[in-house]
Structures are given as C-alpha cells and as structure tokens.
Coordinates of C-alpha atoms and ligand atoms in Angstrom, one line a residue:
M1 CA 81.4 -18.1 -3.1
S2 CA 79.9 -21.4 -3.0
P3 CA 78.9 -23.4 -0.3
K4 CA 81.4 -26.1 1.6
T5 CA 78.3 -28.2 3.1
D6 CA 75.2 -28.4 1.5
L7 CA 71.5 -28.8 3.2
Y8 CA 69.4 -27.6 0.6
D9 CA 69.9 -29.3 -2.5
S10 CA 69.6 -33.1 -0.1
A11 CA 66.9 -32.0 1.8
Y12 CA 65.1 -30.8 -1.1
R13 CA 65.5 -33.7 -3.6
N14 CA 65.4 -36.6 -1.3
Y15 CA 61.8 -35.0 0.4
E16 CA 60.0 -38.1 0.0
S17 CA 62.5 -40.4 1.3
D18 CA 61.5 -42.1 4.2
A19 CA 64.5 -40.9 6.0
Y20 CA 64.3 -37.4 5.4
R21 CA 60.9 -37.6 6.3
L22 CA 61.3 -39.6 9.9
V23 CA 64.0 -36.9 11.0
R24 CA 61.1 -34.2 9.8
V25 CA 58.5 -35.6 11.7
E26 CA 60.9 -36.0 14.9
T27 CA 62.4 -32.6 14.7
Y28 CA 58.9 -30.5 14.1
G29 CA 56.5 -32.9 15.1
E30 CA 54.3 -31.9 12.0
D31 CA 55.9 -32.4 8.4
F32 CA 55.4 -29.3 6.6
G33 CA 58.8 -29.6 4.9
Q34 CA 60.9 -27.9 6.9
T35 CA 64.5 -26.9 6.7
S36 CA 64.1 -23.9 9.1
W37 CA 63.9 -23.2 12.7
V38 CA 60.0 -22.7 12.6
T39 CA 58.9 -24.7 15.2
T40 CA 55.0 -26.4 14.8
E41 CA 53.6 -23.7 17.1
E42 CA 55.1 -20.8 15.0
S43 CA 53.9 -22.7 11.5
H44 CA 50.0 -22.5 13.2
E45 CA 50.6 -18.7 14.4
I46 CA 51.8 -17.2 11.2
P47 CA 48.5 -17.3 9.6
R48 CA 47.1 -16.0 12.6
L49 CA 49.3 -13.4 12.1
L50 CA 48.8 -12.5 8.8
G51 CA 45.1 -12.2 9.0
L52 CA 44.8 -15.0 6.3
T53 CA 41.8 -15.6 5.0
P54 CA 40.0 -17.8 1.9
G55 CA 40.1 -14.7 -0.2
S56 CA 43.7 -13.8 0.4
S57 CA 46.2 -13.8 -1.8
V58 CA 49.9 -14.8 -0.6
L59 CA 53.5 -14.6 -1.5
E60 CA 56.2 -16.7 0.1
I61 CA 59.8 -15.8 -0.2
G62 CA 62.5 -18.7 0.1
C63 CA 59.5 -21.4 0.2
G64 CA 62.3 -24.4 0.0
S65 CA 60.0 -27.6 -0.6
G66 CA 56.2 -25.8 -1.0
G67 CA 55.3 -27.8 2.0
Y68 CA 54.3 -25.3 4.4
A69 CA 52.6 -23.2 1.3
L70 CA 50.6 -26.0 0.2
H71 CA 49.4 -26.2 3.9
L72 CA 48.4 -22.8 4.4
V73 CA 46.5 -23.2 1.0
E74 CA 44.9 -26.7 1.9
T75 CA 43.9 -25.1 5.7
F76 CA 43.1 -21.3 4.5
G77 CA 41.5 -22.2 1.0
C78 CA 44.0 -19.2 0.3
R79 CA 45.9 -18.5 -3.1
L80 CA 49.4 -18.9 -2.9
V81 CA 52.7 -18.1 -5.2
G82 CA 56.4 -19.5 -3.5
L83 CA 59.5 -18.6 -4.7
D84 CA 62.6 -20.1 -4.4
I85 CA 66.3 -20.0 -5.7
N86 CA 66.9 -23.5 -5.2
P87 CA 65.9 -25.9 -8.4
A88 CA 65.2 -29.1 -6.1
G89 CA 62.8 -27.3 -3.7
I90 CA 60.7 -25.5 -6.9
R91 CA 60.6 -29.0 -8.7
N92 CA 59.1 -30.8 -5.6
A93 CA 56.6 -27.7 -4.7
N94 CA 55.0 -28.1 -7.8
Q95 CA 55.0 -31.7 -8.1
L96 CA 53.2 -31.8 -4.3
A97 CA 51.0 -29.0 -5.5
L98 CA 49.8 -31.1 -8.5
A99 CA 49.6 -34.3 -6.6
R100 CA 47.3 -32.4 -4.2
S101 CA 44.9 -30.9 -6.6
L102 CA 46.6 -27.8 -5.2
A103 CA 48.3 -26.5 -8.5
S104 CA 45.5 -24.1 -9.5
R105 CA 45.8 -22.5 -6.1
A106 CA 49.7 -22.5 -5.5
R107 CA 52.3 -22.0 -8.1
F108 CA 56.3 -22.0 -7.3
Q109 CA 58.9 -20.5 -9.2
Q110 CA 62.4 -20.3 -9.3
C111 CA 64.0 -16.9 -8.6
D112 CA 66.5 -15.0 -7.1
V113 CA 64.4 -12.7 -4.7
S114 CA 68.0 -10.7 -4.2
K115 CA 66.9 -9.0 -7.5
N116 CA 63.5 -7.4 -8.2
L117 CA 60.2 -9.2 -7.5
P118 CA 58.3 -10.5 -10.8
F119 CA 55.3 -8.9 -10.0
D120 CA 53.5 -5.8 -10.4
N121 CA 52.8 -3.5 -7.5
E122 CA 49.9 -4.4 -4.9
T123 CA 49.3 -7.8 -5.8
F124 CA 49.4 -9.5 -2.4
D125 CA 47.4 -9.5 0.9
A126 CA 50.1 -11.0 2.7
V127 CA 54.1 -11.5 2.3
F128 CA 55.8 -14.3 4.4
S129 CA 59.4 -15.9 4.4
N130 CA 60.3 -18.0 7.3
D131 CA 64.2 -18.1 8.1
V132 CA 65.2 -16.7 4.3
L133 CA 66.2 -13.1 4.5
C134 CA 69.6 -14.0 6.2
H135 CA 70.6 -15.6 2.9
V136 CA 69.9 -12.8 0.6
P137 CA 72.2 -9.7 -0.2
G138 CA 70.6 -6.4 -0.5
R139 CA 68.0 -6.6 2.4
P140 CA 66.9 -2.7 2.6
G141 CA 66.2 -3.6 -1.3
L142 CA 64.3 -7.0 -0.5
L143 CA 62.1 -5.1 1.9
G144 CA 60.9 -2.4 -0.3
E145 CA 60.2 -5.1 -3.1
M146 CA 57.9 -6.7 -0.3
F147 CA 56.6 -3.5 0.4
R148 CA 55.8 -2.7 -3.2
V149 CA 54.0 -5.9 -3.7
L150 CA 51.5 -5.8 -0.7
Q151 CA 48.2 -4.6 -1.1
P152 CA 47.5 -1.4 1.2
G153 CA 46.4 -2.9 4.6
G154 CA 48.5 -6.0 3.8
R155 CA 50.5 -7.7 6.0
M156 CA 54.4 -8.8 6.3
L157 CA 56.1 -11.5 8.1
F158 CA 59.5 -12.5 8.2
S159 CA 62.1 -14.4 11.0
D160 CA 66.0 -14.1 10.9
A161 CA 68.0 -16.3 13.4
L162 CA 71.3 -14.1 12.9
V163 CA 70.4 -11.5 15.4
V164 CA 73.9 -10.8 17.0
G165 CA 73.2 -11.2 20.9
G166 CA 76.8 -11.5 22.0
L167 CA 80.8 -12.9 21.4
L168 CA 81.3 -14.9 18.8
S169 CA 84.3 -16.0 17.4
Y170 CA 85.7 -16.1 13.7
E171 CA 85.3 -20.2 14.0
E172 CA 81.7 -19.7 15.3
I173 CA 80.7 -17.4 12.7
A174 CA 82.1 -19.9 9.8
T175 CA 80.8 -22.9 10.7
R176 CA 77.2 -21.1 11.2
S177 CA 77.7 -20.0 8.0
S178 CA 78.9 -23.1 6.2
I179 CA 75.7 -23.8 4.3
G180 CA 75.8 -20.4 1.9
F181 CA 75.7 -16.8 1.9
Y182 CA 74.9 -15.1 5.5
V183 CA 74.1 -12.0 6.5
F184 CA 74.5 -11.5 10.6
S185 CA 72.3 -8.2 11.7
P186 CA 73.2 -6.0 15.3
P187 CA 69.6 -6.2 17.5
G188 CA 67.3 -3.3 16.0
E189 CA 68.7 -3.3 12.5
N190 CA 66.0 -5.5 11.2
E191 CA 63.0 -3.0 13.0
R192 CA 64.9 0.0 11.4
L193 CA 64.8 -1.3 7.8
I194 CA 61.3 -2.3 8.3
T195 CA 60.4 1.1 8.9
R196 CA 62.9 2.5 6.4
A197 CA 60.8 0.4 3.7
G198 CA 57.6 2.2 4.7
F199 CA 55.9 -0.8 7.0
C200 CA 54.2 0.4 9.9
N201 CA 53.0 -1.6 13.2
V202 CA 56.0 -3.6 13.4
R203 CA 56.2 -6.3 15.7
A204 CA 59.2 -7.9 17.1
M205 CA 58.9 -11.4 19.0
D206 CA 61.8 -13.2 20.6
A207 CA 61.9 -16.6 18.8
T208 CA 65.8 -17.4 20.1
E209 CA 64.8 -20.9 22.4
S210 CA 62.7 -22.9 20.0
A211 CA 65.5 -22.3 17.3
A212 CA 67.7 -23.9 20.0
C213 CA 65.3 -27.0 20.5
I214 CA 64.6 -27.5 17.0
A215 CA 68.7 -27.3 16.4
Q216 CA 69.1 -29.8 19.0
R217 CA 65.9 -32.2 18.0
W218 CA 67.3 -32.0 14.3
R219 CA 71.0 -33.1 15.2
Q220 CA 70.1 -36.0 17.1
A221 CA 67.1 -37.3 14.6
R222 CA 69.2 -37.1 12.1
D223 CA 72.2 -38.8 14.3
R224 CA 69.5 -41.6 14.6
R225 CA 69.5 -42.3 11.0
K226 CA 73.0 -41.8 10.3
A227 CA 73.2 -44.7 7.5
E228 CA 70.8 -43.7 5.1
L229 CA 71.7 -40.1 5.4
I230 CA 75.3 -41.0 4.4
A231 CA 74.0 -42.9 1.6
A232 CA 72.3 -39.8 0.4
E233 CA 74.4 -37.1 1.5
G234 CA 77.8 -38.5 1.7
N235 CA 80.1 -38.6 4.8
V236 CA 81.7 -35.9 4.6
N237 CA 78.7 -33.1 4.4
F238 CA 76.5 -35.4 6.8
E239 CA 79.6 -34.7 9.5
A240 CA 79.4 -31.7 8.3
L241 CA 76.3 -30.5 8.7
Q242 CA 76.1 -32.2 12.1
R243 CA 78.6 -29.9 13.2
F244 CA 76.3 -27.1 11.7
L245 CA 72.7 -27.9 13.4
S246 CA 75.4 -28.3 17.1
C247 CA 76.7 -25.1 16.3
V248 CA 73.3 -23.5 16.0
H249 CA 72.3 -25.0 19.2
V250 CA 74.8 -23.6 21.4
L251 CA 75.2 -20.4 19.6
T252 CA 71.2 -19.6 20.3
S253 CA 71.1 -21.5 23.8
E254 CA 73.5 -19.2 24.8
K255 CA 71.9 -16.4 23.7
R256 CA 75.0 -15.3 21.5
L257 CA 72.9 -15.4 18.3
L258 CA 69.1 -14.4 18.6
R259 CA 66.1 -15.5 16.4
Y260 CA 63.7 -12.6 16.1
V261 CA 59.9 -13.0 14.2
Y262 CA 59.3 -9.6 12.6
C263 CA 55.4 -8.4 11.5
A264 CA 54.7 -5.0 10.3
S265 CA 51.7 -3.7 7.7
K266 CA 51.5 -1.4 5.3
H267 CA 49.5 1.6 5.6
E268 CA 45.6 1.8 4.2
K269 CA 45.7 4.0 1.5
D270 CA 43.7 7.5 2.6
S271 CA 40.5 7.8 1.5
Ligands
SAM301 C1 66.4 -22.0 5.9 S1 65.8 -22.4 4.5 C2 64.1 -21.9 4.6 C3 63.1 -22.8 3.8 C4 61.2 -22.7 4.1 N1 61.0 -20.9 4.2 C5 61.4 -23.3 5.2 O1 60.8 -23.0 6.1 O2 61.7 -24.6 5.6 C6 66.1 -21.1 3.4 C7 65.7 -20.8 1.8 O3 65.6 -20.1 1.1 C8 66.0 -20.1 -0.3 N2 67.1 -18.8 -0.4 C9 68.1 -18.6 -0.2 N3 68.7 -17.4 -0.8 C10 68.0 -17.3 -2.0 C11 67.4 -16.4 -3.0 N4 68.3 -15.3 -3.2 N5 66.5 -16.0 -3.7 C12 65.4 -16.8 -3.2 N6 65.8 -18.0 -2.4 C13 66.9 -18.2 -1.5 C14 67.1 -21.3 0.2 O4 67.2 -22.2 -1.1 C15 66.1 -22.0 1.2 O5 65.3 -23.4 0.5

C-alpha cells in the first residue's frame, strides 16, 4: 500500500532549501537533517551509548538525509555505512559526504532493510537505527541481521515511537500511520525480540516526552513557513503532515503511544 502523505521525499529533496533547514533548526536546535523524534540531547547521547571511538566501524539503518551519520564521522573520526530505502535520502547523503570531504570514511547505499543486510558476518563495531524499525516488516529478521553483522562485544541501539501505551481509536491509528508502512508494538515486545535475536545487556529508556515536544515544535515551525512549504509539497500534503504531527503530539503527551530507546550488546567470544 503506498502512503497517502509524503514526509521523507519532500524532506530529502528539499534538504538544502532555507525553509526546510529553518524548520529543522527550530524543531531540533542543532540541524542534523533529522526527520525523526531524536532530540539534540539524544543525538549527543547515542555515540556514548554505542561506545564510538575513532577506530569504530558503524552501520546506520535508515540514515535518511545522512546528516547525523556525517556528524558522527566528523566528530568521532569513525567509519560509517548508511542504508536507506529512499533514493532521495541516499543521493543527498552521498552529496553531503563529498561536499564535506568525508566520502573516504562514509558511504550511503540504497537498501530495503527488510531483506538480508548486504554485509558479511561481524563487520561492524556498532549498529544503530533512529525511528526506523517501526517502518520495516519482519522485525525479528532485521534484529537477527543486526546481530549477525555486529562484531562480538559490539553495541546496538534503536528507537521505537510506536509502543502502545493506552487506548487508540481507529482514526488515530490511521492518522499516525498516514505517511507509510507502520508496525505498532505492545510494551515489552521489543525487549523480548532483542533478547531472542541473541543480544545481552538490554536496556530500554523512555523517550516519550521528547517525542511529544519534537512533534509540537515541528508542527509550529512548519506553520511559520507555510507558504514556502506549500509551494514545495502542495497544500493537501502540507495539511496532512500538520494533522500527522498534531496526532503524534497528542498521543505521546497523553502517553497512549510511547517512544523508547533500546540498547544492547553482543557477547564477547569465549576465549
Ligand atoms: C523517521 S525516518 C528516520 C530517518 C533518520 N534516521 C533520522 O533520524 O532522521 C525513517 C527512515 O526510514 C527509512 N525506511 C523506511 N522503510 C525502510 C526500509 N524498509 N529499508 C530502509 N529504510 C527504510 C525511510 O526512508 C526514512 O528515511
């Protein structure tokens, strides 16, 4: 089923436009090209949770525009591969890597991560994914693939903004799902799937309030740039995205939908 409302194409195609850039700055504070619920504080916490060092080899699943991946490469000196299904996101990410002279350490590849990941076993020291797994069919298979490509002792992190915390109407589910394929999960299911994939040291951190805050700031920032955004994405799409962002704000501030960040590690090999 194709989505009725577009978020990602317009965000990645118009990445360099002032209107989209200012919306990102006003929503997140620091512009990493985000199209997610990751706050600036979380963006700075992720490398610590993943234990990134200059020697790390990192995989980002669902890298979108590539902005955050390149920030990690620039700041930590690590090497990184980013995967995303969206061709405009991958094109943007590779152009940014070239423009910032980071193409020798960062590369981006179009890939549907619901299929097997195109890497050998134990390729990466860290694998992470910000607000992507909710879009991907076959989560147990993807977690198994993330485990397979990770080195023993490596760390994994992902976030899920679609953990069900209370009652949801059909209309709310439809609006919350209007921009693409979505999987909602019951509390505890991600922890169970992460453990079943083979990971240990599983931690779940509640990030629901930050999603509520980002959704509201994003909708208000878009409202201030309404004319430019309507020119880029059309009136119908603009209004549908505003309803989507309003819906995220209401459901997360009422804690009927929860957002969690999960991290875990792969056992060291026995010597
Ligand atoms: C909420 S955005 C997050 C993007 C980025 N991680 C960020 O924090 O801004 C979700 C991303 O998942 C990507 N995506 C959705 N389904 C996918 C799939 N099956 N394989 C790879 N990427 C996918 C979308 O194209 C989009 O870029």
